[in-house]
PDB file of C-alpha atoms in Angstrom:
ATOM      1  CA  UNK A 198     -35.520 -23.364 -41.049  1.00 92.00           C
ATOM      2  CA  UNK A 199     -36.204 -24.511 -44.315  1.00 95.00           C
ATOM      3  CA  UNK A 200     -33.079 -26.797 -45.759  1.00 97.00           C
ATOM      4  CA  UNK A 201     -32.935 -28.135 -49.603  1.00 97.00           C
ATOM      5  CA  UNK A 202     -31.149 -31.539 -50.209  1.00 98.00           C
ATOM      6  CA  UNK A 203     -30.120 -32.630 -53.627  1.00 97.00           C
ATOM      7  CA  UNK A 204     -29.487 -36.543 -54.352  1.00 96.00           C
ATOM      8  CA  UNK A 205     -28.556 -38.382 -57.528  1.00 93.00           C
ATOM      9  CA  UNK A 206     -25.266 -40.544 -58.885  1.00 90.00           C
ATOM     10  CA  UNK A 207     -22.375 -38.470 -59.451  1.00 90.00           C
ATOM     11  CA  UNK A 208     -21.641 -40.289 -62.389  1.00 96.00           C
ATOM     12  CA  UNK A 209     -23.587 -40.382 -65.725  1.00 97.00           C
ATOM     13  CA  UNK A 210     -22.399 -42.310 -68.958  1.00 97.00           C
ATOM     14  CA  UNK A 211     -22.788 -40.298 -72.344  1.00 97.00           C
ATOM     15  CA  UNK A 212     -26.104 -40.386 -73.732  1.00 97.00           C
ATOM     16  CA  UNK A 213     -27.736 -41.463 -70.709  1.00 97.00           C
ATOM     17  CA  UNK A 214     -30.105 -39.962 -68.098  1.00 98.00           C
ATOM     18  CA  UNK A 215     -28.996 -37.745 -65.213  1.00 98.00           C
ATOM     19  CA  UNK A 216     -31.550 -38.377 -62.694  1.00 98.00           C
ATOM     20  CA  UNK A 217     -31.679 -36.155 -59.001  1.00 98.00           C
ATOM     21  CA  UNK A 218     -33.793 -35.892 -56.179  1.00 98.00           C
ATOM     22  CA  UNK A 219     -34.128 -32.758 -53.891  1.00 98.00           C
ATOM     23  CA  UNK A 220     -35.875 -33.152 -50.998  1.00 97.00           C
ATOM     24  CA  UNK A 221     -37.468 -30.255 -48.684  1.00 96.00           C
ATOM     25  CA  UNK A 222     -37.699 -30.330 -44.875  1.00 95.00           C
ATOM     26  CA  UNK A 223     -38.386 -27.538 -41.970  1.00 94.00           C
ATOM     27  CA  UNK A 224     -41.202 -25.692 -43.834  1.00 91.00           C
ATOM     28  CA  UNK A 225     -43.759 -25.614 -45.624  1.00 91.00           C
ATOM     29  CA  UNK A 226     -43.911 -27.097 -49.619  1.00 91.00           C
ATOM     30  CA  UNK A 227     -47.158 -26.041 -50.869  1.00 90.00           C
ATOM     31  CA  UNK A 228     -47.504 -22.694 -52.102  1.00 87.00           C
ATOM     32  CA  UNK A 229     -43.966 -21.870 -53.797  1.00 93.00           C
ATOM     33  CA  UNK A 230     -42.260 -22.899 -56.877  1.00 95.00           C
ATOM     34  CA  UNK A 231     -39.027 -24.906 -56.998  1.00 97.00           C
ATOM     35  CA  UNK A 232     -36.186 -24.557 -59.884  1.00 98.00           C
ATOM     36  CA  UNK A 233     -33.197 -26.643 -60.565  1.00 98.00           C
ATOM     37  CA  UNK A 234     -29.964 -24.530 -61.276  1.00 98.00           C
ATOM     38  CA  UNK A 235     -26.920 -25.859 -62.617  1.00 98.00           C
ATOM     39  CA  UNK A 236     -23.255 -24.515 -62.488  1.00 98.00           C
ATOM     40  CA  UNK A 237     -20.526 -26.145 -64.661  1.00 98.00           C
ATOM     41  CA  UNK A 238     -16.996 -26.137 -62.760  1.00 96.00           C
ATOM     42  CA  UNK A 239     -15.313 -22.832 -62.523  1.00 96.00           C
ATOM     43  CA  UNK A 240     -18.342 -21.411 -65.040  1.00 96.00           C
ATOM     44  CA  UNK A 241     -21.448 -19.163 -64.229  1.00 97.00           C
ATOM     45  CA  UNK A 242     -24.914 -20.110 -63.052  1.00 97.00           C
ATOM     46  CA  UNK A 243     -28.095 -21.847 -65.777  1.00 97.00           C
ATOM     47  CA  UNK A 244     -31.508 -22.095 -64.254  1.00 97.00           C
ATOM     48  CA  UNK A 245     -32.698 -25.321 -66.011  1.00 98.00           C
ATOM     49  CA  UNK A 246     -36.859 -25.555 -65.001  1.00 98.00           C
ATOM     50  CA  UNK A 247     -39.032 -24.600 -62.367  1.00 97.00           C
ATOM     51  CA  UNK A 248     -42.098 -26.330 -61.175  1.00 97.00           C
ATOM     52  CA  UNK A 249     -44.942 -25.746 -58.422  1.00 95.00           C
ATOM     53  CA  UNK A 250     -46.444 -27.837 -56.103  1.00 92.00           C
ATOM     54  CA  UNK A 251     -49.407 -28.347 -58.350  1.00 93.00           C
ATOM     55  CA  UNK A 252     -47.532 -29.139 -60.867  1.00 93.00           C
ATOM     56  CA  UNK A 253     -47.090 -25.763 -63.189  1.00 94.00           C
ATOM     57  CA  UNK A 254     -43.362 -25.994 -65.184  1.00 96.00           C
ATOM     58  CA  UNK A 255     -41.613 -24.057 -66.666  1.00 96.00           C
ATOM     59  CA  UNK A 256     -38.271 -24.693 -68.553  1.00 96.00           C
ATOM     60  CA  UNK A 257     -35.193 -22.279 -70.155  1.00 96.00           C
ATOM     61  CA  UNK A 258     -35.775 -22.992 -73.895  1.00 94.00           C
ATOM     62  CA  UNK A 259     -32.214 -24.073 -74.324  1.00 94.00           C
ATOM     63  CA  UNK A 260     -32.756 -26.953 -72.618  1.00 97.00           C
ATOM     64  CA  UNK A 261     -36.109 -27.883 -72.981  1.00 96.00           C
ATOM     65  CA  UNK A 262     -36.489 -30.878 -75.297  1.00 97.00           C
ATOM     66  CA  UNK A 263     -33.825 -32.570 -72.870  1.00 98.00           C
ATOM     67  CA  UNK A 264     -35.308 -31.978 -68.983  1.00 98.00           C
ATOM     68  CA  UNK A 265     -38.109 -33.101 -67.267  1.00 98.00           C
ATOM     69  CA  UNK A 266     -39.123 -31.427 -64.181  1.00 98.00           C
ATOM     70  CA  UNK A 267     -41.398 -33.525 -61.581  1.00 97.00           C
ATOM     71  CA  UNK A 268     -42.622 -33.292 -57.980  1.00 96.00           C
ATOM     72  CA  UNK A 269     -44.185 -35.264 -55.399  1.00 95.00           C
ATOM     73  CA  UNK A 270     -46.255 -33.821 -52.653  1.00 92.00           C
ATOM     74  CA  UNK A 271     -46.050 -36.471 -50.395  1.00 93.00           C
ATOM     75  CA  UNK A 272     -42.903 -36.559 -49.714  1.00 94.00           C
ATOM     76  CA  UNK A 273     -42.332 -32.754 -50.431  1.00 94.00           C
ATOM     77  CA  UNK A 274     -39.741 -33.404 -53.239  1.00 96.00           C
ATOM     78  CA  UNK A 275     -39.068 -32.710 -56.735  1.00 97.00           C
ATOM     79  CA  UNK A 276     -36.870 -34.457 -59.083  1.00 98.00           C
ATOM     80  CA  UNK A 277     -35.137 -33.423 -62.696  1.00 98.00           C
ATOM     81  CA  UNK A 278     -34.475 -35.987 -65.233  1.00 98.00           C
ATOM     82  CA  UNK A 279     -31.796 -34.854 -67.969  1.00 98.00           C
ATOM     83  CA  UNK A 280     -31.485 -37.091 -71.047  1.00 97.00           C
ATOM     84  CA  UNK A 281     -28.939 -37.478 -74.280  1.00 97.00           C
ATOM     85  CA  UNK A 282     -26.308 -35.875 -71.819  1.00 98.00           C
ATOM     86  CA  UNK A 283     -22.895 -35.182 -72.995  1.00 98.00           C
ATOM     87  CA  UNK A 284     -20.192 -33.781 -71.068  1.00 97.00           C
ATOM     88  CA  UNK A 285     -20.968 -30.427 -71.105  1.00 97.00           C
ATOM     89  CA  UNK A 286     -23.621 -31.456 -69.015  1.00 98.00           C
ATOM     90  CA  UNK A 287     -21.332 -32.250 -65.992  1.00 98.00           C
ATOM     91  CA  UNK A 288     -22.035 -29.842 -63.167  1.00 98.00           C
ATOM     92  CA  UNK A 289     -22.966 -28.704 -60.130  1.00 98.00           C
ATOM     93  CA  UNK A 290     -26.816 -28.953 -59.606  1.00 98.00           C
ATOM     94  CA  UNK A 291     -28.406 -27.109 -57.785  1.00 98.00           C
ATOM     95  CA  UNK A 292     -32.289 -27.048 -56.035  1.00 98.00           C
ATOM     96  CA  UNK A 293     -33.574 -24.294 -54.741  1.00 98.00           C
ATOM     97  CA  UNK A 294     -36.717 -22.291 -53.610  1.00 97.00           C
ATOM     98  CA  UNK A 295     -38.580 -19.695 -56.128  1.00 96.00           C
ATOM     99  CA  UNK A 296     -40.511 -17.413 -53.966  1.00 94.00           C
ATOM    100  CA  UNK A 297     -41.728 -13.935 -55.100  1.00 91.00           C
ATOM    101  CA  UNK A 298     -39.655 -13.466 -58.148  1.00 91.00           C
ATOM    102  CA  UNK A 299     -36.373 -14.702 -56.200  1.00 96.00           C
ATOM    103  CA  UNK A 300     -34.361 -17.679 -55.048  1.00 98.00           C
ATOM    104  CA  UNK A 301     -34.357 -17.233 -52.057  1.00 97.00           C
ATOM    105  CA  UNK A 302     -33.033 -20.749 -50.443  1.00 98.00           C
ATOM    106  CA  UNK A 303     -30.512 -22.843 -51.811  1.00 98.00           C
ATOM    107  CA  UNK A 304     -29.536 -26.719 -51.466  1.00 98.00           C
ATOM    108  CA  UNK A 305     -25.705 -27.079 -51.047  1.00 98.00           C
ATOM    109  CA  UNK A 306     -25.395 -28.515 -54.720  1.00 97.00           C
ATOM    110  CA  UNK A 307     -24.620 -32.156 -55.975  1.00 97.00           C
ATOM    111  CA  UNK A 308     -21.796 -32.567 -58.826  1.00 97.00           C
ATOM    112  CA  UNK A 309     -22.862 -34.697 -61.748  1.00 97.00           C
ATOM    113  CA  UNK A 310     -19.880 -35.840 -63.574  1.00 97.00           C
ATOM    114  CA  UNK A 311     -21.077 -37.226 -67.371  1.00 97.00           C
ATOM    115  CA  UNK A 312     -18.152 -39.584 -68.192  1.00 96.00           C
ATOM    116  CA  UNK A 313     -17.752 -43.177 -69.563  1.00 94.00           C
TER     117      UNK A 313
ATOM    118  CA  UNK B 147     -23.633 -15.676 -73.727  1.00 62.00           C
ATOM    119  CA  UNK B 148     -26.168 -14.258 -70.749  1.00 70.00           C
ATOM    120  CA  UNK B 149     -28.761 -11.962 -71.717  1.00 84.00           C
ATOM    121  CA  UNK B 150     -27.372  -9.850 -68.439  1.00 93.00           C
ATOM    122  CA  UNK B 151     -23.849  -8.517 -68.253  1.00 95.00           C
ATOM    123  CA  UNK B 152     -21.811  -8.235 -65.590  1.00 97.00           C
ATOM    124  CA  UNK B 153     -18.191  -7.372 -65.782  1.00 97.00           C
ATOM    125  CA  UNK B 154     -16.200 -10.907 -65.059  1.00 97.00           C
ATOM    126  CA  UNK B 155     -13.985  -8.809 -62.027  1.00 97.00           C
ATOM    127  CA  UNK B 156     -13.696  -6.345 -59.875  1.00 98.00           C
ATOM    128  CA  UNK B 157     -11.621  -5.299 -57.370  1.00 97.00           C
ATOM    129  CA  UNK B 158     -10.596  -2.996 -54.717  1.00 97.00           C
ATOM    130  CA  UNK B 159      -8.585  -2.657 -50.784  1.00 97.00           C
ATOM    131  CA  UNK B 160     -10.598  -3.149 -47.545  1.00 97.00           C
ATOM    132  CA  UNK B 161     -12.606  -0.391 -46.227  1.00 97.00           C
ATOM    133  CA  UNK B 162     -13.071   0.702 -50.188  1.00 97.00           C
ATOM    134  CA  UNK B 163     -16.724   0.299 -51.434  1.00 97.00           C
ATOM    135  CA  UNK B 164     -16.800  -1.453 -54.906  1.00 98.00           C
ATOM    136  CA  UNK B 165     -20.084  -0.907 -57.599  1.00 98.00           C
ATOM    137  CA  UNK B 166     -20.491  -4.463 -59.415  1.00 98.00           C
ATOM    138  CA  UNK B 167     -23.267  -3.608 -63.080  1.00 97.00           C
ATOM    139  CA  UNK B 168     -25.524  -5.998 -64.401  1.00 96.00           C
ATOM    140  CA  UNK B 169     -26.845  -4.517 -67.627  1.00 94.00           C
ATOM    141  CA  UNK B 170     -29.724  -6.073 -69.928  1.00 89.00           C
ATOM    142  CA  UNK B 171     -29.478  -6.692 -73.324  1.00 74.00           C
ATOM    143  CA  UNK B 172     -33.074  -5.236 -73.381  1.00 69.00           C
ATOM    144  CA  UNK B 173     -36.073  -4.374 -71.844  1.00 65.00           C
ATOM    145  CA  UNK B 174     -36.455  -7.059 -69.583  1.00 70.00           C
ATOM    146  CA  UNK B 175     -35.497  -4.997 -66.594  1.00 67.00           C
ATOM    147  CA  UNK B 176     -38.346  -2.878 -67.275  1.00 69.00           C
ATOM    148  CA  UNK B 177     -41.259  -4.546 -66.002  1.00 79.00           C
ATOM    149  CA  UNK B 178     -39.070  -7.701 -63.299  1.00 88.00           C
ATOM    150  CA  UNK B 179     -37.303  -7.304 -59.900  1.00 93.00           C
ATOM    151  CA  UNK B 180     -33.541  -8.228 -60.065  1.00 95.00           C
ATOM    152  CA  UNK B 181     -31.685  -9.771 -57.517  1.00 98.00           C
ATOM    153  CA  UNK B 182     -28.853 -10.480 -56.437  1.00 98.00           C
ATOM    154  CA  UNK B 183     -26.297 -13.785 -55.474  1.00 98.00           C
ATOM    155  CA  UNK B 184     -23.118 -14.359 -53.381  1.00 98.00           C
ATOM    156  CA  UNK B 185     -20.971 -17.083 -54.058  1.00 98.00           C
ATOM    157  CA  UNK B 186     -18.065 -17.883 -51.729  1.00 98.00           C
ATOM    158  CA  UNK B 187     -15.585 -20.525 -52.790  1.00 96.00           C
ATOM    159  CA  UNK B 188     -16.833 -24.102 -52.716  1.00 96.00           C
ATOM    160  CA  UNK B 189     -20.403 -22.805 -51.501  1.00 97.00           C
ATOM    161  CA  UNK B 190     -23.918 -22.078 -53.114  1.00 98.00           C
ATOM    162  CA  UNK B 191     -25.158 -19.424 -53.716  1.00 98.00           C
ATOM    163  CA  UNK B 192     -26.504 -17.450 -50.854  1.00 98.00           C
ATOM    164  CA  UNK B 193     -29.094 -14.994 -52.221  1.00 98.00           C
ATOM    165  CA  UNK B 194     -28.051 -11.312 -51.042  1.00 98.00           C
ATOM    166  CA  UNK B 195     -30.298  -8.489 -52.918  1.00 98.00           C
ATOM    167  CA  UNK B 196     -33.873  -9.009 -54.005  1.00 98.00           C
ATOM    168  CA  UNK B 197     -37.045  -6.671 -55.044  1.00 96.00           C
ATOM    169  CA  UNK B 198     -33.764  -4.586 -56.794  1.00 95.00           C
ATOM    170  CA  UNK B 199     -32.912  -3.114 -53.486  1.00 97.00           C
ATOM    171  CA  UNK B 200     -34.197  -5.366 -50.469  1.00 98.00           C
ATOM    172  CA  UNK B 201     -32.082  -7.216 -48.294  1.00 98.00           C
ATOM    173  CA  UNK B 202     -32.953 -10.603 -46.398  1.00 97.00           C
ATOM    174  CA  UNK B 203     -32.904 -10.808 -42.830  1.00 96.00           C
ATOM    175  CA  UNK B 204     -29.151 -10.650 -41.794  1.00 96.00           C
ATOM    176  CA  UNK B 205     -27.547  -9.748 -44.379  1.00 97.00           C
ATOM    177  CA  UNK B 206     -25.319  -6.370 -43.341  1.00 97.00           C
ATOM    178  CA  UNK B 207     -26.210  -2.946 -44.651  1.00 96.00           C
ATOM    179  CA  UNK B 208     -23.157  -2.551 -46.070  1.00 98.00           C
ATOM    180  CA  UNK B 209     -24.419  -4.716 -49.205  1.00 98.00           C
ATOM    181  CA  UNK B 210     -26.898  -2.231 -51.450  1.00 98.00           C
ATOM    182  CA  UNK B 211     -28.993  -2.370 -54.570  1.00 98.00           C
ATOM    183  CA  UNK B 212     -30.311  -0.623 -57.460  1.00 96.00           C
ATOM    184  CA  UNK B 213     -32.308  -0.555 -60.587  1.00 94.00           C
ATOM    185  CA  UNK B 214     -32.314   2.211 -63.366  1.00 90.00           C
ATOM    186  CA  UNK B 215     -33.786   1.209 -66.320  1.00 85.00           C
ATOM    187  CA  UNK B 216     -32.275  -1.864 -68.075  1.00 87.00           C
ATOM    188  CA  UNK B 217     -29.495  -1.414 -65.722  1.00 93.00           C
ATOM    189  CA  UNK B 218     -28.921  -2.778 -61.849  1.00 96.00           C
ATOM    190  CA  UNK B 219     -25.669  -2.487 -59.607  1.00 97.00           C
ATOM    191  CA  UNK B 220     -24.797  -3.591 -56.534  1.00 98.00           C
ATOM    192  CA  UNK B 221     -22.943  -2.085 -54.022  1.00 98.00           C
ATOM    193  CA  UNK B 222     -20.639  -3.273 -50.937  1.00 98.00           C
ATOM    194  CA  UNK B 223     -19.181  -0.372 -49.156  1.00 98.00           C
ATOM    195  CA  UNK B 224     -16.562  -1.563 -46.266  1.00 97.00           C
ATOM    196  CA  UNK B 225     -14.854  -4.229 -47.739  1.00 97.00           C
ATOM    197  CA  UNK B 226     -13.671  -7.499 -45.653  1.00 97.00           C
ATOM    198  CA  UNK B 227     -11.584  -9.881 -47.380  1.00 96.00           C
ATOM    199  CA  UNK B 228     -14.813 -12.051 -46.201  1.00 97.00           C
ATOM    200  CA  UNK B 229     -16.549 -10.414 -49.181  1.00 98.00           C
ATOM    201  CA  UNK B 230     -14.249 -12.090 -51.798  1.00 98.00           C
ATOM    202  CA  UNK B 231     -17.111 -13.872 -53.924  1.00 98.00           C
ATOM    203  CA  UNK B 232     -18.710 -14.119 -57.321  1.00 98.00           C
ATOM    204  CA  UNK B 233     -21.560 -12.187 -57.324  1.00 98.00           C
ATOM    205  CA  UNK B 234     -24.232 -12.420 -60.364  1.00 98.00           C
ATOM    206  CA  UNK B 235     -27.644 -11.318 -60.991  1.00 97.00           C
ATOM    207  CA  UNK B 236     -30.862 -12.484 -61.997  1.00 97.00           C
ATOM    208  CA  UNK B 237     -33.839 -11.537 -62.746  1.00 95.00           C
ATOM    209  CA  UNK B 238     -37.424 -13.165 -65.145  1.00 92.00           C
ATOM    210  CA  UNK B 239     -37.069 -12.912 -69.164  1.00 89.00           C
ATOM    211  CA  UNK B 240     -40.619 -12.058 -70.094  1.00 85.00           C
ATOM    212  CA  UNK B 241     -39.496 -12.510 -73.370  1.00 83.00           C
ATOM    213  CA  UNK B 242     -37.612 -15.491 -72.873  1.00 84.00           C
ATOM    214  CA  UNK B 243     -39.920 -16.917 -70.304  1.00 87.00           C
ATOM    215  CA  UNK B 244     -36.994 -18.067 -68.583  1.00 90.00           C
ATOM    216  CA  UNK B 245     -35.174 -17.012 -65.517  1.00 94.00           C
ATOM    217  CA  UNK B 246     -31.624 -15.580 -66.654  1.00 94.00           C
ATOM    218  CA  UNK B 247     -28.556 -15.336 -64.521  1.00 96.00           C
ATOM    219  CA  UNK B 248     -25.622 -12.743 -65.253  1.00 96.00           C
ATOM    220  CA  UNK B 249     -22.045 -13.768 -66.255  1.00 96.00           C
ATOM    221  CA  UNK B 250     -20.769 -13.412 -62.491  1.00 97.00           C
ATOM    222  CA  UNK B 251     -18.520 -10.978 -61.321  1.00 98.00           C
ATOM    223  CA  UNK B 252     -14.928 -12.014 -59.193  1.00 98.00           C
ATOM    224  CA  UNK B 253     -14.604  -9.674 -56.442  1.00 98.00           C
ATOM    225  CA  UNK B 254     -11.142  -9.082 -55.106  1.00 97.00           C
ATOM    226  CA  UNK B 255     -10.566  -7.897 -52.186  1.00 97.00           C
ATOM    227  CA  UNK B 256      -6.658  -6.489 -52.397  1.00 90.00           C
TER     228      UNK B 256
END
């Protein structure tokens, strides 16, 4: 079945760039879109950006001037590069699948920890 | 603050059925499917409702959805103390154009 994988350091300095990798196996890529969630400790769920395999984005507003959302056919993965992150940044990211109006398939979620 | 409210917790005994609310601070229910998410501790999210009232492939009957309006609820009927979970909804801003995510609800199961 299909299976999500999130990479990335767990540790970001202040002002610097969170950078992480999820990568898709057992099924297909093409055709669906792919969103990066994000879930600060004991807080509730922020969908940062979507993107599909052709390359359409999407981002929430609040975060927009900040994220950049890429993917890479090839080796059916997309990344999300964060920048000028503070500590409210540090969470739990999450990749998952955006298919039909719902995400349906989750990675198991990588914690980002923004400290110096 | 989410543009969908959910009420942070609920709770009720095993065997009880328990309604969880997600209601829109406008019409963005109107015209998008909501669904809905089930977080046990230390997992992700495992998604549990979709189309409003759909359920994936093995996910138990006893989990239930609906849409009126600007309004959706969930419903678990038969409560295991397997169910203890945030739950939250979620659902496309049109006006936003941004995918939005409820509060989360705490279910308790006493």
């Amino acid at each position: 079945q299909v299976q999500l994988q999130e990479s990335g350091p767990g540790l970001v300095k202040p002002s610097g760039t969170l950078s992480l990798n999820c990568s898709v196996s057992g099924g297909p890529f093409n055709f669906y879109y792919w969103s990066w969630i994000r879930q600060p400790p004991g807080k509730g769920l922020e969908w940062i950006a979507y993107i599909s395999y052709s390359g359409t984005s999407n981002y929430n507003p609040s975060l927009r001037s900040r994220a950049a959302i890429s993917v890479d056919t090839s080796k059916n993965q997309f990344s999300l590069r964060l920048n000028s992150v503070t500590a409210a940044d540090t969470a739990f990211y999450y990749c998952a699948r955006l298919a039909h109006g719902r995400h349906d398939i989750w990675g198991q979620g990588t914690l980002a920890t923004v400290s110096s | 603050q989410s543009v969908l409210t959910q009420p942070p917790s609920v709770s009720a005994a095993p065997g009880q059925k328990v309604t969880i609310s997600c209601s829109a601070s406008s019409s963005i229910m109107g015209d998008n499917f909501v669904s809905w998410y089930q977080q046990l501790p230390g997992t992700a999210p495992k998604l549990l409702i979709y189309d409003n009232n759909k359920r994936p492939s093995g996910i138990p009957d006893r989990f239930s959805g609906s849409k009126s309006g600007t309004s959706a609820t969930l419903g678990i009927t038969g409560l295991q103390t397997g169910d203890e979970a945030d739950y939250y909804c979620g659902t496309w801003d049109s006006n936003l154009s941004s995918w939005v995510f409820g509060g989360g609800t705490k279910l308790t199961v006493l």
